PDB file of C-alpha atoms in Angstrom:
ATOM      1  CA  MET M   2       8.318 -23.516  35.678  1.00  0.00           C
ATOM      2  CA  ASP M   3       9.630 -20.281  37.111  1.00  0.00           C
ATOM      3  CA  PRO M   4      10.085 -17.700  34.290  1.00  0.00           C
ATOM      4  CA  ALA M   5      13.637 -16.949  35.453  1.00  0.00           C
ATOM      5  CA  ALA M   6      14.497 -20.651  35.332  1.00  0.00           C
ATOM      6  CA  ALA M   7      12.997 -20.915  31.858  1.00  0.00           C
ATOM      7  CA  VAL M   8      15.216 -18.094  30.622  1.00  0.00           C
ATOM      8  CA  ALA M   9      18.288 -19.719  32.166  1.00  0.00           C
ATOM      9  CA  SER M  10      17.403 -23.133  30.745  1.00  0.00           C
ATOM     10  CA  SER M  11      19.638 -24.522  28.025  1.00  0.00           C
ATOM     11  CA  ASP M  12      16.471 -25.382  26.078  1.00  0.00           C
ATOM     12  CA  CYS M  13      15.804 -21.679  25.499  1.00  0.00           C
ATOM     13  CA  ILE M  14      16.604 -19.996  22.254  1.00  0.00           C
ATOM     14  CA  LYS M  15      20.223 -18.903  22.248  1.00  0.00           C
ATOM     15  CA  ASP M  16      21.007 -15.200  21.976  1.00  0.00           C
ATOM     16  CA  ARG M  17      20.752 -14.050  18.393  1.00  0.00           C
ATOM     17  CA  ASP M  18      22.573 -10.926  17.360  1.00  0.00           C
ATOM     18  CA  VAL M  19      20.619  -8.513  15.210  1.00  0.00           C
ATOM     19  CA  CYS M  20      22.588  -6.713  12.509  1.00  0.00           C
ATOM     20  CA  VAL M  21      21.520  -3.833  10.306  1.00  0.00           C
ATOM     21  CA  VAL M  22      23.006  -4.712   6.936  1.00  0.00           C
ATOM     22  CA  GLY M  23      21.529  -2.020   4.695  1.00  0.00           C
ATOM     23  CA  VAL M  24      20.011   1.411   5.067  1.00  0.00           C
ATOM     24  CA  ALA M  25      18.474   3.917   2.679  1.00  0.00           C
ATOM     25  CA  ARG M  26      16.160   6.861   2.720  1.00  0.00           C
ATOM     26  CA  THR M  27      14.617   9.165   0.203  1.00  0.00           C
ATOM     27  CA  PRO M  28      15.850  12.749   0.031  1.00  0.00           C
ATOM     28  CA  MET M  29      14.212  15.152   2.455  1.00  0.00           C
ATOM     29  CA  GLY M  30      11.601  17.044   0.471  1.00  0.00           C
ATOM     30  CA  GLY M  31       9.720  20.206   1.266  1.00  0.00           C
ATOM     31  CA  PHE M  32       5.951  20.487   1.617  1.00  0.00           C
ATOM     32  CA  LEU M  33       4.460  20.417  -1.910  1.00  0.00           C
ATOM     33  CA  GLY M  34       8.023  20.237  -3.253  1.00  0.00           C
ATOM     34  CA  SER M  35       9.791  18.046  -5.789  1.00  0.00           C
ATOM     35  CA  LEU M  36       8.724  14.749  -4.152  1.00  0.00           C
ATOM     36  CA  SER M  37       5.076  15.736  -3.699  1.00  0.00           C
ATOM     37  CA  SER M  38       3.930  13.755  -6.734  1.00  0.00           C
ATOM     38  CA  LEU M  39       5.036  10.504  -5.070  1.00  0.00           C
ATOM     39  CA  PRO M  40       2.761   8.800  -2.528  1.00  0.00           C
ATOM     40  CA  ALA M  41       4.303   7.545   0.704  1.00  0.00           C
ATOM     41  CA  THR M  42       4.068   3.946  -0.511  1.00  0.00           C
ATOM     42  CA  LYS M  43       6.208   4.756  -3.558  1.00  0.00           C
ATOM     43  CA  LEU M  44       8.770   6.557  -1.388  1.00  0.00           C
ATOM     44  CA  GLY M  45       8.784   3.533   0.932  1.00  0.00           C
ATOM     45  CA  SER M  46       9.332   1.084  -1.918  1.00  0.00           C
ATOM     46  CA  ILE M  47      12.231   3.186  -3.229  1.00  0.00           C
ATOM     47  CA  ALA M  48      13.866   3.144   0.222  1.00  0.00           C
ATOM     48  CA  ILE M  49      13.325  -0.611   0.682  1.00  0.00           C
ATOM     49  CA  SER M  50      14.634  -1.422  -2.777  1.00  0.00           C
ATOM     50  CA  SER M  51      17.707   0.772  -2.272  1.00  0.00           C
ATOM     51  CA  ALA M  52      18.500  -0.692   1.162  1.00  0.00           C
ATOM     52  CA  LEU M  53      18.253  -4.256  -0.151  1.00  0.00           C
ATOM     53  CA  LYS M  54      20.430  -3.399  -3.146  1.00  0.00           C
ATOM     54  CA  ARG M  55      23.098  -1.726  -0.972  1.00  0.00           C
ATOM     55  CA  ALA M  56      23.160  -4.778   1.304  1.00  0.00           C
ATOM     56  CA  ASN M  57      23.226  -7.142  -1.677  1.00  0.00           C
ATOM     57  CA  VAL M  58      20.131  -8.935  -0.343  1.00  0.00           C
ATOM     58  CA  ASP M  59      17.736 -10.476  -2.838  1.00  0.00           C
ATOM     59  CA  PRO M  60      14.132  -9.366  -2.113  1.00  0.00           C
ATOM     60  CA  SER M  61      13.039 -13.024  -2.236  1.00  0.00           C
ATOM     61  CA  LEU M  62      15.046 -13.664   0.968  1.00  0.00           C
ATOM     62  CA  VAL M  63      12.963 -11.215   3.040  1.00  0.00           C
ATOM     63  CA  GLN M  64      10.761 -13.091   5.513  1.00  0.00           C
ATOM     64  CA  GLU M  65       8.765 -10.226   7.023  1.00  0.00           C
ATOM     65  CA  VAL M  66       8.261  -6.469   6.685  1.00  0.00           C
ATOM     66  CA  PHE M  67       7.409  -3.977   9.431  1.00  0.00           C
ATOM     67  CA  PHE M  68       6.941  -0.456   8.112  1.00  0.00           C
ATOM     68  CA  GLY M  69       5.675   2.612   9.918  1.00  0.00           C
ATOM     69  CA  ASN M  70       3.145   5.007   8.444  1.00  0.00           C
ATOM     70  CA  VAL M  71       1.025   7.469  10.396  1.00  0.00           C
ATOM     71  CA  LEU M  72      -1.115   9.420   7.946  1.00  0.00           C
ATOM     72  CA  SER M  73      -2.323   6.669   5.642  1.00  0.00           C
ATOM     73  CA  ALA M  74      -5.451   8.382   4.301  1.00  0.00           C
ATOM     74  CA  ASN M  75      -5.659   7.997   0.497  1.00  0.00           C
ATOM     75  CA  LEU M  76      -2.924   5.335   0.443  1.00  0.00           C
ATOM     76  CA  GLY M  77      -5.301   2.396   0.212  1.00  0.00           C
ATOM     77  CA  GLN M  78      -5.143  -0.730   2.297  1.00  0.00           C
ATOM     78  CA  ALA M  79      -1.966  -2.108   3.879  1.00  0.00           C
ATOM     79  CA  PRO M  80       0.605   0.595   3.028  1.00  0.00           C
ATOM     80  CA  ALA M  81       3.513  -1.580   4.234  1.00  0.00           C
ATOM     81  CA  ARG M  82       2.491  -4.341   1.819  1.00  0.00           C
ATOM     82  CA  GLN M  83       2.244  -1.854  -1.052  1.00  0.00           C
ATOM     83  CA  ALA M  84       5.754  -0.573  -0.346  1.00  0.00           C
ATOM     84  CA  ALA M  85       7.121  -4.117  -0.056  1.00  0.00           C
ATOM     85  CA  LEU M  86       5.508  -5.260  -3.304  1.00  0.00           C
ATOM     86  CA  GLY M  87       6.815  -2.129  -5.032  1.00  0.00           C
ATOM     87  CA  ALA M  88      10.325  -3.108  -3.905  1.00  0.00           C
ATOM     88  CA  GLY M  89      10.006  -6.584  -5.394  1.00  0.00           C
ATOM     89  CA  ILE M  90       9.372  -8.465  -2.160  1.00  0.00           C
ATOM     90  CA  PRO M  91       7.159 -11.516  -2.841  1.00  0.00           C
ATOM     91  CA  ASN M  92       3.447 -11.274  -2.047  1.00  0.00           C
ATOM     92  CA  THR M  93       3.790 -14.277   0.283  1.00  0.00           C
ATOM     93  CA  VAL M  94       5.794 -12.213   2.787  1.00  0.00           C
ATOM     94  CA  VAL M  95       3.906 -11.017   5.865  1.00  0.00           C
ATOM     95  CA  CYS M  96       3.801  -7.197   6.015  1.00  0.00           C
ATOM     96  CA  THR M  97       2.634  -5.095   8.949  1.00  0.00           C
ATOM     97  CA  THR M  98       1.948  -1.359   8.952  1.00  0.00           C
ATOM     98  CA  ILE M  99       2.807   0.268  12.288  1.00  0.00           C
ATOM     99  CA  ASN M 100       1.177   3.491  13.509  1.00  0.00           C
ATOM    100  CA  LYS M 101       2.791   4.799  16.676  1.00  0.00           C
ATOM    101  CA  VAL M 102       2.824   8.429  15.508  1.00  0.00           C
ATOM    102  CA  CYS M 103       6.400   9.786  15.596  1.00  0.00           C
ATOM    103  CA  ALA M 104       7.788   6.468  16.854  1.00  0.00           C
ATOM    104  CA  SER M 105       6.351   4.320  14.025  1.00  0.00           C
ATOM    105  CA  GLY M 106       9.653   3.632  12.269  1.00  0.00           C
ATOM    106  CA  MET M 107      11.398   2.933  15.571  1.00  0.00           C
ATOM    107  CA  LYS M 108       8.631   0.566  16.685  1.00  0.00           C
ATOM    108  CA  ALA M 109       8.866  -1.212  13.306  1.00  0.00           C
ATOM    109  CA  THR M 110      12.606  -1.652  13.869  1.00  0.00           C
ATOM    110  CA  MET M 111      12.053  -2.970  17.391  1.00  0.00           C
ATOM    111  CA  LEU M 112       9.491  -5.532  16.201  1.00  0.00           C
ATOM    112  CA  ALA M 113      11.799  -6.647  13.394  1.00  0.00           C
ATOM    113  CA  ALA M 114      14.685  -7.102  15.834  1.00  0.00           C
ATOM    114  CA  GLN M 115      12.494  -9.088  18.214  1.00  0.00           C
ATOM    115  CA  THR M 116      11.436 -11.553  15.497  1.00  0.00           C
ATOM    116  CA  ILE M 117      15.112 -12.154  14.742  1.00  0.00           C
ATOM    117  CA  GLN M 118      16.048 -12.490  18.425  1.00  0.00           C
ATOM    118  CA  LEU M 119      13.244 -15.000  18.932  1.00  0.00           C
ATOM    119  CA  GLY M 120      14.394 -17.084  15.997  1.00  0.00           C
ATOM    120  CA  ILE M 121      11.232 -16.441  13.991  1.00  0.00           C
ATOM    121  CA  ASN M 122      13.012 -14.697  11.113  1.00  0.00           C
ATOM    122  CA  ASP M 123      16.494 -14.156   9.755  1.00  0.00           C
ATOM    123  CA  VAL M 124      15.889 -11.381   7.200  1.00  0.00           C
ATOM    124  CA  VAL M 125      13.433  -8.600   8.030  1.00  0.00           C
ATOM    125  CA  VAL M 126      12.812  -5.181   6.505  1.00  0.00           C
ATOM    126  CA  ALA M 127      11.938  -2.352   8.894  1.00  0.00           C
ATOM    127  CA  GLY M 128      11.440   1.362   8.412  1.00  0.00           C
ATOM    128  CA  GLY M 129       8.913   4.076   7.873  1.00  0.00           C
ATOM    129  CA  MET M 130       7.375   6.243   5.181  1.00  0.00           C
ATOM    130  CA  GLU M 131       5.342   9.425   4.999  1.00  0.00           C
ATOM    131  CA  SER M 132       4.347  12.102   2.508  1.00  0.00           C
ATOM    132  CA  MET M 133       2.828  15.120   4.188  1.00  0.00           C
ATOM    133  CA  SER M 134       2.204  16.711   0.788  1.00  0.00           C
ATOM    134  CA  ASN M 135      -0.236  13.934  -0.080  1.00  0.00           C
ATOM    135  CA  VAL M 136      -2.242  13.850   3.121  1.00  0.00           C
ATOM    136  CA  PRO M 137      -5.799  14.974   2.319  1.00  0.00           C
ATOM    137  CA  LYS M 138      -7.033  17.990   4.198  1.00  0.00           C
ATOM    138  CA  TYR M 139     -10.510  17.275   5.500  1.00  0.00           C
ATOM    139  CA  LEU M 140     -12.984  19.793   6.865  1.00  0.00           C
ATOM    140  CA  ALA M 141     -14.281  18.065   9.966  1.00  0.00           C
ATOM    141  CA  GLU M 142     -17.525  20.057  10.098  1.00  0.00           C
ATOM    142  CA  ALA M 143     -18.112  20.241   6.343  1.00  0.00           C
ATOM    143  CA  ARG M 144     -21.193  18.029   6.519  1.00  0.00           C
ATOM    144  CA  HIS M 145     -22.821  20.610   8.767  1.00  0.00           C
ATOM    145  CA  THR M 146     -21.780  23.698   6.860  1.00  0.00           C
ATOM    146  CA  CYS M 147     -22.293  22.723   3.213  1.00  0.00           C
ATOM    147  CA  ALA M 148     -25.966  23.664   3.345  1.00  0.00           C
ATOM    148  CA  GLU M 149     -25.059  26.996   4.924  1.00  0.00           C
ATOM    149  CA  GLN M 150     -22.464  27.657   2.233  1.00  0.00           C
ATOM    150  CA  LEU M 151     -24.923  26.683  -0.489  1.00  0.00           C
ATOM    151  CA  TRP M 152     -27.493  29.002   1.083  1.00  0.00           C
ATOM    152  CA  PHE M 153     -24.952  31.841   1.042  1.00  0.00           C
ATOM    153  CA  PHE M 154     -24.071  31.370  -2.626  1.00  0.00           C
ATOM    154  CA  LEU M 155     -27.655  30.903  -3.786  1.00  0.00           C
ATOM    155  CA  ARG M 156     -28.983  33.986  -2.040  1.00  0.00           C
ATOM    156  CA  GLU M 157     -26.206  36.289  -3.156  1.00  0.00           C
ATOM    157  CA  PRO M 158     -27.342  38.490  -6.077  1.00  0.00           C
ATOM    158  CA  PHE M 159     -23.922  38.089  -7.673  1.00  0.00           C
ATOM    159  CA  PHE M 160     -24.441  34.320  -8.060  1.00  0.00           C
ATOM    160  CA  CYS M 161     -28.152  34.088  -8.893  1.00  0.00           C
ATOM    161  CA  SER M 162     -31.155  36.176  -9.832  1.00  0.00           C
ATOM    162  CA  LYS M 163     -33.571  37.681  -7.330  1.00  0.00           C
ATOM    163  CA  GLU M 164     -36.206  35.097  -8.306  1.00  0.00           C
ATOM    164  CA  GLU M 165     -33.809  32.227  -7.664  1.00  0.00           C
ATOM    165  CA  SER M 166     -32.889  33.747  -4.318  1.00  0.00           C
ATOM    166  CA  GLU M 167     -36.550  33.878  -3.353  1.00  0.00           C
ATOM    167  CA  ASP M 168     -36.993  30.207  -4.323  1.00  0.00           C
ATOM    168  CA  VAL M 169     -34.132  29.278  -1.999  1.00  0.00           C
ATOM    169  CA  LYS M 170     -35.473  31.466   0.773  1.00  0.00           C
ATOM    170  CA  ASP M 171     -38.883  29.781   0.514  1.00  0.00           C
ATOM    171  CA  ASN M 172     -37.258  26.306   0.522  1.00  0.00           C
ATOM    172  CA  ARG M 173     -38.439  25.541  -2.999  1.00  0.00           C
ATOM    173  CA  VAL M 174     -34.944  24.531  -4.103  1.00  0.00           C
ATOM    174  CA  PHE M 175     -34.166  22.025  -1.340  1.00  0.00           C
TER     175      PHE M 175
END
């Protein structure tokens, strides 16, 4: 069947309006500021819980969660699921973490809307979460420079005796 004819067919899914019924966000915090003790998943669960409460939607009615998160290092597995569970959404609900850099939250919203338009879901949570204060700062070349740094500290007279420095120099320590 021609795709255009399929779309025009009366057997197709009827248009389904998508409505945003509740919104919430955490306050905007500064780097290492008052919200820095909270991981992104906790901030996400606070926002989800607040949005559901404002919309008077029971968390058990949510059918799917799409939540954006870019810098997920140190958050553990499945940050979207963690945020959903923290908001009281049942563990049977499918949760997807989206990473599209700055467009993660928007992409999550688009995917949520599409599942509603296609008749897959009726109640979907979409959004995004981040905590720049909690992103670990890695030294990309640290594995190559640790020995050099150790060498520096061990051969400095301030940190060790002359005899210890000679042992390092002669490779008796490594």
